[in-house]
CSV table of C-alpha atoms in Angstrom, one decimal:
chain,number,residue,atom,x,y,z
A,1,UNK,CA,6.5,40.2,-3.7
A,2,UNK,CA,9.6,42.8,-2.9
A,3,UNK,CA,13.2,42.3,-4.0
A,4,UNK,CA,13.7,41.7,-0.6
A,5,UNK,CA,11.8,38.6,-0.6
A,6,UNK,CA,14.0,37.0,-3.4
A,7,UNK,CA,16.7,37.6,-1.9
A,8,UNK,CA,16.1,36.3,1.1
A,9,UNK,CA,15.0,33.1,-0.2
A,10,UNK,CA,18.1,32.7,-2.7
A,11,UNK,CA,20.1,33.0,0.8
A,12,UNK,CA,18.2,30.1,2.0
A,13,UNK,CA,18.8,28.1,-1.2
A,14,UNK,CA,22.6,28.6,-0.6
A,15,UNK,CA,24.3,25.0,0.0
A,16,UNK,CA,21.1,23.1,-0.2
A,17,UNK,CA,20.0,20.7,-2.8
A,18,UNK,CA,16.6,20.8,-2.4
A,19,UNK,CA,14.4,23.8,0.0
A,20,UNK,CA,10.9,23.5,0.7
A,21,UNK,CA,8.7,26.8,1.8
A,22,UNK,CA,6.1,25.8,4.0
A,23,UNK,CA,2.6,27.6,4.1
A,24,UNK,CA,-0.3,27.7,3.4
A,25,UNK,CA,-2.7,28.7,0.2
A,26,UNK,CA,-2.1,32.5,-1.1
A,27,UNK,CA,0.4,33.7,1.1
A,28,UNK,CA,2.3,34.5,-1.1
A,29,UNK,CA,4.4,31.4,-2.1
A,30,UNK,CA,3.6,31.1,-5.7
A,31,UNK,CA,4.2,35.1,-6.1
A,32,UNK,CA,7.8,34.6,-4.7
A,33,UNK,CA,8.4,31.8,-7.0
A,34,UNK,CA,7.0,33.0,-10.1
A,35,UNK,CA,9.6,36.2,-9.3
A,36,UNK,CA,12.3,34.8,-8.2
A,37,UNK,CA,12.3,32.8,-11.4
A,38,UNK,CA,11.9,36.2,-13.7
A,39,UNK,CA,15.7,36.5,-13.3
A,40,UNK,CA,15.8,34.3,-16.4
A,41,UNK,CA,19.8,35.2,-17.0
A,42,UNK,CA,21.1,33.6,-13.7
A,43,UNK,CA,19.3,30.0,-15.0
A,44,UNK,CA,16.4,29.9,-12.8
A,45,UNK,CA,12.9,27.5,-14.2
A,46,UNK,CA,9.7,27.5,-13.0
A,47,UNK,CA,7.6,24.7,-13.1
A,48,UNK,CA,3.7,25.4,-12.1
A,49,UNK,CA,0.9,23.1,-10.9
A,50,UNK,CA,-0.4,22.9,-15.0
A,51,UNK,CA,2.9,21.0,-15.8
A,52,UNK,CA,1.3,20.6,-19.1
A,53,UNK,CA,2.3,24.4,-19.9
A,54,UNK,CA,5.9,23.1,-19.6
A,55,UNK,CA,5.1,20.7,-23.2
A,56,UNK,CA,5.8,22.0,-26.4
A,57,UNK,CA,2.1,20.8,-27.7
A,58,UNK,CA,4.3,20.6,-31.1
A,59,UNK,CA,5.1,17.2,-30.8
A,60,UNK,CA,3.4,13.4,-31.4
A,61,UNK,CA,5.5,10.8,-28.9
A,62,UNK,CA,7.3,11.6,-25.8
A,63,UNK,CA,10.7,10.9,-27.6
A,64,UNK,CA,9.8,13.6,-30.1
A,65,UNK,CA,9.4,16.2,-27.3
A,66,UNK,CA,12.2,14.8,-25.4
A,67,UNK,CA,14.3,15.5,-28.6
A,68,UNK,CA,12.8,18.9,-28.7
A,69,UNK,CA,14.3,19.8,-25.4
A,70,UNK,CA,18.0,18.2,-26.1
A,71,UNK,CA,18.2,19.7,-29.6
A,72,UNK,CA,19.1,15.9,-31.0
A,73,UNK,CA,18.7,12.8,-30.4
A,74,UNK,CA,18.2,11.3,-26.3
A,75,UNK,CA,20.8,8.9,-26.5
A,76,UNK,CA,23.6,11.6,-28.0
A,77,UNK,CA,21.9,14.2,-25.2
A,78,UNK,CA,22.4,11.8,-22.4
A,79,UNK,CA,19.1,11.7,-21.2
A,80,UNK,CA,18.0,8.3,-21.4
A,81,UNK,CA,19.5,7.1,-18.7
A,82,UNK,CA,17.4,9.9,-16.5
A,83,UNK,CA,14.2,8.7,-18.7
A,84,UNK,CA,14.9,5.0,-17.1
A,85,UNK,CA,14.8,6.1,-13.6
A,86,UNK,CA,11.6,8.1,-14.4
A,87,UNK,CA,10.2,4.8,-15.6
A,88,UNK,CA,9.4,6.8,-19.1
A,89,UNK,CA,11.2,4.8,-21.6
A,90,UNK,CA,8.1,2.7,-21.7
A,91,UNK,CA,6.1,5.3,-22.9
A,92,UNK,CA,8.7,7.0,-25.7
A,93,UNK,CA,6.1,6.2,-28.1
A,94,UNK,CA,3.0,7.7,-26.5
A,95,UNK,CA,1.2,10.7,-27.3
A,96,UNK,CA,2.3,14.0,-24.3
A,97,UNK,CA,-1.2,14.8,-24.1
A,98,UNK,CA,-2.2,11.0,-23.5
A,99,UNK,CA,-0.2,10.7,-20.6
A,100,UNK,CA,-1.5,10.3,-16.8
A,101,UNK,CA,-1.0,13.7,-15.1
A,102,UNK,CA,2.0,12.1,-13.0
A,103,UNK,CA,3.6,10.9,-16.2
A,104,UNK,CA,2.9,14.4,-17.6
A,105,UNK,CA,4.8,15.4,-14.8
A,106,UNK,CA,7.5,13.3,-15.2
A,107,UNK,CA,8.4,14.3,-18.6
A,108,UNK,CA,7.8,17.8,-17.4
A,109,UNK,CA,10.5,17.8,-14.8
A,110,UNK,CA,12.9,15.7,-17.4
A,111,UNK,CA,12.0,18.1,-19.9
A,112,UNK,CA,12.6,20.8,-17.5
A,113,UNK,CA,16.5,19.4,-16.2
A,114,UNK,CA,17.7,18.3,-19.9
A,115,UNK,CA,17.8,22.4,-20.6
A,116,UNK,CA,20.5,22.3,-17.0
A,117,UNK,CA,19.1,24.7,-15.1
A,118,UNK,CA,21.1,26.4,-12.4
A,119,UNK,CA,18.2,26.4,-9.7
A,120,UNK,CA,14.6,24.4,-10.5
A,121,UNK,CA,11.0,26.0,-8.7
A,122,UNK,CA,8.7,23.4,-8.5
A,123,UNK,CA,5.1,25.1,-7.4
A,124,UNK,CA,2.7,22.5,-6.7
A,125,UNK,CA,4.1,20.8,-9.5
A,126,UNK,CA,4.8,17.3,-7.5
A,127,UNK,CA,1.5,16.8,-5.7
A,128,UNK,CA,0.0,14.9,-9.1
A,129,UNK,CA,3.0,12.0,-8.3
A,130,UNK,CA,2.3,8.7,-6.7
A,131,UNK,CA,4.5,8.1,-3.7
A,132,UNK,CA,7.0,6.1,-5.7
A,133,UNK,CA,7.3,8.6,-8.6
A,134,UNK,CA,8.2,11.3,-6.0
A,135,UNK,CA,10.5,9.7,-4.3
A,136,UNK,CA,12.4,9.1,-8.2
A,137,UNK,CA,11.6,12.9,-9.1
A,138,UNK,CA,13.6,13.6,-5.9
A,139,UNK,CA,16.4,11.5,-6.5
A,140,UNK,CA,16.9,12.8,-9.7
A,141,UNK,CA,16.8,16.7,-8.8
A,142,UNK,CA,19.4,15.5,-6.0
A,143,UNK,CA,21.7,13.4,-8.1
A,144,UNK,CA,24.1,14.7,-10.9
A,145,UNK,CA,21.0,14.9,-13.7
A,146,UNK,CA,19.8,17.5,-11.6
A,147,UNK,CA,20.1,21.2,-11.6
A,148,UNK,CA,23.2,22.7,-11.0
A,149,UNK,CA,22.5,24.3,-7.6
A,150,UNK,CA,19.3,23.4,-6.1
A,151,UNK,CA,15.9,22.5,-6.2
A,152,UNK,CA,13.0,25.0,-4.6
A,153,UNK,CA,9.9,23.2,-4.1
A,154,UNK,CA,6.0,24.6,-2.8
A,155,UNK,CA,4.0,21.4,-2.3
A,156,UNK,CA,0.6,20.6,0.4
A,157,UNK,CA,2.2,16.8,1.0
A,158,UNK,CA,5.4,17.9,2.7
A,159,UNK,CA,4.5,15.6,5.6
A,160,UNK,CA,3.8,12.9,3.2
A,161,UNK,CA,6.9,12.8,2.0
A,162,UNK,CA,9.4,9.9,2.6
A,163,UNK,CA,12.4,12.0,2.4
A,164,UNK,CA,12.9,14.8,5.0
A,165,UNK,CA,14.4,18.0,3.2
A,166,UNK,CA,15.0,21.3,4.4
A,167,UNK,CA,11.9,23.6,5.1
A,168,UNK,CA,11.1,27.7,5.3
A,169,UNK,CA,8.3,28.8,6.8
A,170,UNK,CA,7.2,31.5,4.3
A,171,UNK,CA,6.9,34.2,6.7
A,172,UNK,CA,10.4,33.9,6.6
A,173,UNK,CA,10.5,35.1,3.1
A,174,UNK,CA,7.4,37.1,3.2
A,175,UNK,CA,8.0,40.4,5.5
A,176,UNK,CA,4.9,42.3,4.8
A,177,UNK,CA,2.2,39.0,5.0
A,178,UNK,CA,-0.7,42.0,4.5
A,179,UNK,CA,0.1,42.4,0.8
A,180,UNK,CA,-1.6,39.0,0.6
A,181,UNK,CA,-5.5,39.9,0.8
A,182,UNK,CA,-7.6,36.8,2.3
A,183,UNK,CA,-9.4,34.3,0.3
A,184,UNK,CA,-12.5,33.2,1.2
A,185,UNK,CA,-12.4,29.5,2.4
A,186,UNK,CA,-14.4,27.0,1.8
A,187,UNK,CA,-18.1,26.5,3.4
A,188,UNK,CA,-18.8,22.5,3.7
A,189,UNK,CA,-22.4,23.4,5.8
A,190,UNK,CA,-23.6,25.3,2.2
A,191,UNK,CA,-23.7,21.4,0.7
A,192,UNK,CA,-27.0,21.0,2.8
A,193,UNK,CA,-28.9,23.3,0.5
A,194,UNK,CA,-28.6,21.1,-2.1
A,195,UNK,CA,-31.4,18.8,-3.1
A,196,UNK,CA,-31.4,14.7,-2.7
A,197,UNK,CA,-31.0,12.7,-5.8
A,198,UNK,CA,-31.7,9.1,-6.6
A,199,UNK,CA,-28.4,8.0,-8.1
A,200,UNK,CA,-28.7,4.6,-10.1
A,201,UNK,CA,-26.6,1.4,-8.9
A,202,UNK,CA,-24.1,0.6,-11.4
A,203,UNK,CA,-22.5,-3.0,-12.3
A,204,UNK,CA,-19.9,-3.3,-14.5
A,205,UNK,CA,-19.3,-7.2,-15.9
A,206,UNK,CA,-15.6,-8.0,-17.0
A,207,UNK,CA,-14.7,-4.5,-19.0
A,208,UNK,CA,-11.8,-3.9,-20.7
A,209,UNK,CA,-10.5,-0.7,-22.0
A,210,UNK,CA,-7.3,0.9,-23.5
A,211,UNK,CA,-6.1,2.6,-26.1
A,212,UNK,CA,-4.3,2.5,-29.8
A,213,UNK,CA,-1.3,2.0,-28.3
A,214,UNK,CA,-2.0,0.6,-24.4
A,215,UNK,CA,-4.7,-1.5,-25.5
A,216,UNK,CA,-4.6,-3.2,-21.8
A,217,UNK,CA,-5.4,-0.8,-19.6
A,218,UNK,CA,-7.9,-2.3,-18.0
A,219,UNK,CA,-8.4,-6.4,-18.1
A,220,UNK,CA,-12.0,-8.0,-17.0
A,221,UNK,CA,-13.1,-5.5,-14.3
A,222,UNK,CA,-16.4,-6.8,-11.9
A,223,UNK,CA,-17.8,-4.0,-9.9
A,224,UNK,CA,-20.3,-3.3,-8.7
A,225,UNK,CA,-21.1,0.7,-7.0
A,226,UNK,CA,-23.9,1.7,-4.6
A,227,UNK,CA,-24.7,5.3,-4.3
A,228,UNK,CA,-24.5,7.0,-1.0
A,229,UNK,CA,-21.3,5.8,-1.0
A,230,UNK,CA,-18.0,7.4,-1.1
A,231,UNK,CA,-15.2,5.2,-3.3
A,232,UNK,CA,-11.7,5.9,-3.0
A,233,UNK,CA,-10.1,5.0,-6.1
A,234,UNK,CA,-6.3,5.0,-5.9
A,235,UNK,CA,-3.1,3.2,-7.5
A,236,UNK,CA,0.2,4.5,-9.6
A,237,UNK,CA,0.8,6.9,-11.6
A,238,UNK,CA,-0.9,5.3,-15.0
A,239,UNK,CA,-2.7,2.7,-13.9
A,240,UNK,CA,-5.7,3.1,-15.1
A,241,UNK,CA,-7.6,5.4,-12.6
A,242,UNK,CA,-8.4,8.2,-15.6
A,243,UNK,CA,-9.6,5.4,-17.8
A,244,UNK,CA,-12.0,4.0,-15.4
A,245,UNK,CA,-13.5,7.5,-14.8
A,246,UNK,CA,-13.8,7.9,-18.7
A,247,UNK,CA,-15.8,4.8,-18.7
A,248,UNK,CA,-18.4,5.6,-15.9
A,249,UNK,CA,-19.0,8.9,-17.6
A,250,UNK,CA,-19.5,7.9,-20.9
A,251,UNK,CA,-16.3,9.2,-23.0
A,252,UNK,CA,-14.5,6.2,-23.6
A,253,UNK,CA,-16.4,2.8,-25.0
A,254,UNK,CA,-14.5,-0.2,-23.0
A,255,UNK,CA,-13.0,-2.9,-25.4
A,256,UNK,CA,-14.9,-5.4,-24.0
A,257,UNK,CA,-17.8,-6.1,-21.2
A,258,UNK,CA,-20.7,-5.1,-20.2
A,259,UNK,CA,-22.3,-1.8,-17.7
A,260,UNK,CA,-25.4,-2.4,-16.3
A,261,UNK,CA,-27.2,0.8,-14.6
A,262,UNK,CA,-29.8,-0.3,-12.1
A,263,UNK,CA,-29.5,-3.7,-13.5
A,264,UNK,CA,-30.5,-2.9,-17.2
A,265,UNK,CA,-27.5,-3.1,-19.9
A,266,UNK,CA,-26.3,0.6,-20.9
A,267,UNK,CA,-24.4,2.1,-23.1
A,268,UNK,CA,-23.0,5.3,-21.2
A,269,UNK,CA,-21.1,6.8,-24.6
A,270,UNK,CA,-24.5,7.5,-26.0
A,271,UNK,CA,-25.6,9.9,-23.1
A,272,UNK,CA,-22.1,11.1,-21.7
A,273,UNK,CA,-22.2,12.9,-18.6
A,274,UNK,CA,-25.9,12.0,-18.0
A,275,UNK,CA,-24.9,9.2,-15.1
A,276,UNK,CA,-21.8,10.5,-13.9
A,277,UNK,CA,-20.1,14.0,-13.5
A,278,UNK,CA,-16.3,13.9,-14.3
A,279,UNK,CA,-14.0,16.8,-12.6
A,280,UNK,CA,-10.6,16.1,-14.4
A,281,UNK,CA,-7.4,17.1,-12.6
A,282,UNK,CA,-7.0,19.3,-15.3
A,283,UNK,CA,-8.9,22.4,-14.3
A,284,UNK,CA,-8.6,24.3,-17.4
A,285,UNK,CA,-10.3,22.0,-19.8
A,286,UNK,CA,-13.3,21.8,-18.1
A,287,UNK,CA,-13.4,25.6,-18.0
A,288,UNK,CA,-16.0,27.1,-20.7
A,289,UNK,CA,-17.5,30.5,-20.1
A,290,UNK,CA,-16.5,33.8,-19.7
A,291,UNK,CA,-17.5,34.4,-15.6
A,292,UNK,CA,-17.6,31.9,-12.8
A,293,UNK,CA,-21.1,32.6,-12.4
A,294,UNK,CA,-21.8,31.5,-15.9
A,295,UNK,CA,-19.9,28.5,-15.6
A,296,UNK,CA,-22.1,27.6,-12.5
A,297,UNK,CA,-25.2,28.4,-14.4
A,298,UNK,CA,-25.9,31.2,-12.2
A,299,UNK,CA,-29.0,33.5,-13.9
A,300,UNK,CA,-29.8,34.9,-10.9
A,301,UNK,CA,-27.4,35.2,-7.9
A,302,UNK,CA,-29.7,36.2,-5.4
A,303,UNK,CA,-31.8,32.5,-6.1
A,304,UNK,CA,-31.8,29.9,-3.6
A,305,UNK,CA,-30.4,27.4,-6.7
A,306,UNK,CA,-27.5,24.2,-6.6
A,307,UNK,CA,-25.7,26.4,-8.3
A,308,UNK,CA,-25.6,29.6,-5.6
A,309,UNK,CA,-25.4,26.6,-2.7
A,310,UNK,CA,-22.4,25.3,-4.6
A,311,UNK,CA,-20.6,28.7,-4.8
A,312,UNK,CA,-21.3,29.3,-1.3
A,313,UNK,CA,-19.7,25.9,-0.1
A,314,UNK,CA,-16.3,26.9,-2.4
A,315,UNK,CA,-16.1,30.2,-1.1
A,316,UNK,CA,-16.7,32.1,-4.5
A,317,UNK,CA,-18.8,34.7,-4.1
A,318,UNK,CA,-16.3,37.2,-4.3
A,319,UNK,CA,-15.3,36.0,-8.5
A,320,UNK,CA,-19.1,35.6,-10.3
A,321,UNK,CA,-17.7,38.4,-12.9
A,322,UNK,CA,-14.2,37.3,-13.1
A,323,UNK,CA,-13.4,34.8,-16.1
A,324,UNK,CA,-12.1,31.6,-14.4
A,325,UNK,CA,-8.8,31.5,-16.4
A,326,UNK,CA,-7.5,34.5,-15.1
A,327,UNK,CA,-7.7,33.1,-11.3
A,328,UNK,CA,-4.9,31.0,-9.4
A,329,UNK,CA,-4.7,27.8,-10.0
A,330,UNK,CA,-6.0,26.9,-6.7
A,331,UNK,CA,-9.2,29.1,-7.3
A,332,UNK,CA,-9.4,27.7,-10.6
A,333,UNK,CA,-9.7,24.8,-9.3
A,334,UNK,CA,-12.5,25.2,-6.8
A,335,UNK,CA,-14.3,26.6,-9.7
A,336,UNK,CA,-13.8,23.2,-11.8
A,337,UNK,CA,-15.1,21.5,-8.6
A,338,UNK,CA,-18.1,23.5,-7.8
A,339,UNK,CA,-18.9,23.6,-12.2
A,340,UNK,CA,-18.8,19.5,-11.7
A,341,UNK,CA,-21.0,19.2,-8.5
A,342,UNK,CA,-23.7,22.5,-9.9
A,343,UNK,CA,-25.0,19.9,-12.4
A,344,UNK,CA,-25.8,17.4,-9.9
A,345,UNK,CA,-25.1,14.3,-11.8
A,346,UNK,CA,-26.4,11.4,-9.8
A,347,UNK,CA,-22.5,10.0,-9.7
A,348,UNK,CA,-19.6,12.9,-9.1
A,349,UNK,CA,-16.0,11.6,-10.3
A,350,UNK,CA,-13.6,13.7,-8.6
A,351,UNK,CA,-9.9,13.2,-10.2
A,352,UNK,CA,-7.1,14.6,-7.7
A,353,UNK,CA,-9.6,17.3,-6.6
A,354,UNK,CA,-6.8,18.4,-3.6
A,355,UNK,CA,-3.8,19.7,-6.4
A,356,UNK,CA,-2.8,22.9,-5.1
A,357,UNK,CA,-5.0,22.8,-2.4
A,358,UNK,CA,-3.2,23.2,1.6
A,359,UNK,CA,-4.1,21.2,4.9
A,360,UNK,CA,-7.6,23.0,6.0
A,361,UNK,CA,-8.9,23.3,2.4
A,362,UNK,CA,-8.6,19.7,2.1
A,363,UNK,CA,-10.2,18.9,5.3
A,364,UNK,CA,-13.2,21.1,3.9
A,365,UNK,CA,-13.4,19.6,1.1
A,366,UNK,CA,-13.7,15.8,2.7
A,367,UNK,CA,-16.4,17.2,4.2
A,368,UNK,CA,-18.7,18.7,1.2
A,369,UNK,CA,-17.8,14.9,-0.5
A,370,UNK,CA,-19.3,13.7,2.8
A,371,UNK,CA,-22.2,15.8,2.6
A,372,UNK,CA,-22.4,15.3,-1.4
A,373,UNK,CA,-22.9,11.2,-0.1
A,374,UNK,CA,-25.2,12.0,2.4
A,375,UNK,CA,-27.7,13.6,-0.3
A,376,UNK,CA,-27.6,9.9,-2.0
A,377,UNK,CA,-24.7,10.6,-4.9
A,378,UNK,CA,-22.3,8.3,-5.8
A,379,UNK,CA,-19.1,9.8,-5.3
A,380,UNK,CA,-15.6,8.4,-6.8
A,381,UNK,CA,-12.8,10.4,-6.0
A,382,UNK,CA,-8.8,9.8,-7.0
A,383,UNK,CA,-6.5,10.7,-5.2
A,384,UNK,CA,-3.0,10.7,-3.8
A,385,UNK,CA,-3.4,12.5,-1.0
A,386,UNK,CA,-3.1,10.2,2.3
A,387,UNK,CA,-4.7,13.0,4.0
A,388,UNK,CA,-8.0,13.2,1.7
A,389,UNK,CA,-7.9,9.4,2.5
A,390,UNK,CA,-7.6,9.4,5.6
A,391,UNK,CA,-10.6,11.8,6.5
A,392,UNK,CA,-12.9,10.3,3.7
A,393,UNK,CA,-12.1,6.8,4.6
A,394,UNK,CA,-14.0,5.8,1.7
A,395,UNK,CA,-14.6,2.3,-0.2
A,396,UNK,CA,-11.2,1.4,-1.5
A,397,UNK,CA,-10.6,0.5,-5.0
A,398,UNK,CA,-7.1,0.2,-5.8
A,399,UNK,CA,-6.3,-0.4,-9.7
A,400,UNK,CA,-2.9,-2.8,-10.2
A,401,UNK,CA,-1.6,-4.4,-12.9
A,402,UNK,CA,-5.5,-3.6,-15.0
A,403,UNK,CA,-7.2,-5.4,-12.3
A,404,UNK,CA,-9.3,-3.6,-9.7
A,405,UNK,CA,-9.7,-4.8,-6.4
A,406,UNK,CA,-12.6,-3.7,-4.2
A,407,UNK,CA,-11.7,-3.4,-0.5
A,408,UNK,CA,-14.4,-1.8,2.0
C-alpha cells in the first residue's frame, strides 16, 4: 500500500468521528490499515479481527487487565464508567480468555481507548458484536471516552448497522487496485463430492451448564435436533451459544441433565469430537500442522478424497504448502472451516464462521452449509450475521436468559 494511499485516507478521516472503507475481501483494506497505523508517533491503534492479540494474556480477571492498561486502579483511571456502558462491570471478575468473543471485544476496544489514542482502526474487529453491543461500541468511540480524532473502521455488516456513518469506497484509497493479486473464491458445487453420512438424532433432557464462576449459563434445556437439518443458533453476546456448542461436542460436561443420541443415554465428554465437529470463531486454535494440506489430511492431492473436495469448495488450492498461520485472517479462516467439515463428523458446529468474510463469500458459504445438510449432517451454526440468516433460513434457536427456545 503506497504513501499515497495513507494519505489519502487520513484526508478523509479529517472532521469525521467515525469513517468506514467499503470493499470487499483482499483489496487491500487491511494493508492500508495495518500501514496507516505503523506511524505509531502520531497515536494511531490498530485493532484486528483476533481482538484477542489486543490482551495482555498476563493477567487473571478482566479488572486486572483493565488495570494493566490504566497503569492503576479503574476507578482513579476513570474507566469504569466506560466499562458500565460496555456492560462489563459484570464480568470484572472473569477470566480474558473465558470471555464470549464479543465480550473479548469489548474489553478489547476499552482496553484499546483507556491508552487515548488519537485515531482508532478497527479491521473486522466489530463483526463478532451482537447488534446491541455495536451500537454501545459505537457510542463510545463517538462520545468523549473515545479517541481523540476519529474512529476508522473495515467491517462486512456495514448495511447491518443501525447507525449510518460515513463510507469510502476503497478504490478511493487504493490507486493501483492490481497490486492486490486475486484470491480464489469459494466453490459451493465441490460440497457434492462429498459422501452421505448417517448423522444420529440427538435429545437433550433439562441440561444445565456453566462455569466456576457463571455457574448458570445454561438452566433446564429440552431439545431435541434432527439431522439434515440446518439450526440457526443465535442470541447476545454471552448467552450461552459457545457453551452449548461445547456440550454437543463433548468438551464441557453439563451440570446437570441428560443427552440422549438416537435415543440411548451418552456421555459425549468421553468421545469428544466423535458426534459433533466444532469450528470455533477462533481460527487459530484449531490450527495444528505445518501446511494446509496437512491440516486437511491431504496424503495425496491428486485423490478424489473429503479432504481435496473440501479444499476445492474453499478455494485453497493455491496454499497446500503454506503454514495456515502465516495467511490472512480471512484465509485462515476458510482453512479452520474446511479442517472442521474434512473430518466429516456426523454434526458440524459452525461458530460465527462469516468473521472477516464480505457479501459474496458469505453467500457461498450459505450454500456449502446447504449442501453439507443435503448429504444428511446436522449442521448448527452461530451467527450474527442477518445476512447468513437470511439465506440459510435455518431452524431457529435463540438462547435468552439460559433458556433456549426452539422456533422453526
Amino acid at each position: 500500500m503506497s504513501a499515497k494511499s495513507t494519505e489519502l485516507l487520513l484526508a478523509a478521516i479529517d472532521s469525521r468521528r467515525i469513517l468506514a472503507i467499503d470493499g470487499p475481501n483482499f483489496s487491500g483494506r487491511s494493508n492500508l490499515l495495518r500501514r496507516f497505523c505503523r506511524v505509531t508517533s502520531d497515536g494511531r491503534m490498530y485493532l484486528g479481527p483476533e481482538v484477542y492479540f489486543a490482551l495482555s494474556g498476563l493477567t487473571t480477571t478482566v479488572r486486572q487487565e483493565l488495570e494493566l492498561h490504566a497503569g492503576g486502579p479503574i476507578d482513579a483511571a476513570n474507566c469504569l464508567s466506560s466499562a458500565q456502558i460496555l456492560d462489563l462491570v459484570k464480568l470484572l471478575d472473569q477470566h480474558p480468555a473465558r470471555l464470549s468473543g464479543g465480550e473479548q471485544t469489548c474489553l478489547a476496544v476499552l482496553c484499546s481507548m483507556i491508552l487515548k489514542p488519537k485515531i482508532f482502526a478497527a479491521d473486522c474487529a466489530l463483526e463478532q458484536l451482537d447488534s446491541h453491543k455495536l451500537q454501545l461500541v459505537l457510542d463510545l468511540l463517538q462520545g468523549p471516552a473515545g479517541p481523540e480524532i476519529a474512529s476508522v473502521i473495515t467491517d462486512n455488516r456495514l448495511d447491518e448497522w443501525n447507525t449510518p456513518v460515513q463510507t469510502i469506497p476503497i478504490a478511493d484509497l487504493s490507486p493501483d487496485p492490481s497490486r492486490h493479486p486475486p484470491i480464489a473464491p469459494l466453490d459451493p458445487p465441490q460440497i457434492q463430492r462429498l459422501p452421505a453420512v448417517s448423522a444420529p438424532t440427538i435429545e437433550l433432557r433439562n441440561i444445565s451448564a456453566g462455569y466456576a464462576k457463571k455457574s448458570d449459563v445454561l438452566t433446564n434445556v429440552s431439545l431435541t435436533l434432527t439431522p439434515g437439518r440446518v439450526y440457526t443458533l443465535v442470541g447476545p453476546n454471552g448467552s450461552g451459544k459457545s457453551t452449548l456448542a461445547k456440550i454437543l461436542c463433548g468438551v464441557l460436561r453439563p451440570t446437570a441433565g441428560q443427552i440422549l443420541v438416537n435415543g440411548a443415554p451418552a456421555t459425549l465428554t468421553k468421545t469428544p469430537g466423535k458426534i459433533a465437529g466444532y469450528h470455533l470463531q477462533n481460527p487459530d486454535v484449531g490450527l495444528f500442522e505445518s501446511t494446509v494440506a496437512a491440516e486437511l489430511g491431504l496424503k495425496n492431492s491428486d485423490a478424489d478424497t473429503p479432504g481435496t473436495a473440501v479444499r476445492d469448495a474453499f478455494g485453497l488450492q493455491d496454499f497446500s504448502t503454506v503454514n495456515p498461520l502465516a495467511l490472512p485472517f480471512p484465509i485462515r479462516k476458510r482453512v479452520s472451516l474446511a479442517a472442521t467439515i474434512a473430518r466429516l463428523p456426523p454434526w458440524i458446529i459452525l461458530d460465527e464462521p462469516t468473521l472477516g468474510a464480505d457479501g459474496p463469500t458469505i453467500a457461498a458459504l450459505a450454500q456449502i452449509i446447504q449442501s453439507l445438510a443435503a448429504k444428511q449432517h446436522g449442521v448448527i451454526v452461530i451467527s450474527h450475521s442477518k445476512k447468513l440468516l437470511e439465506l440459510l433460513r435455518g431452524n431457529e434457536l435463540k438462547i435468552e436468559n439460559s433458556h433456549v427456545q426452539a422456533r422453526s
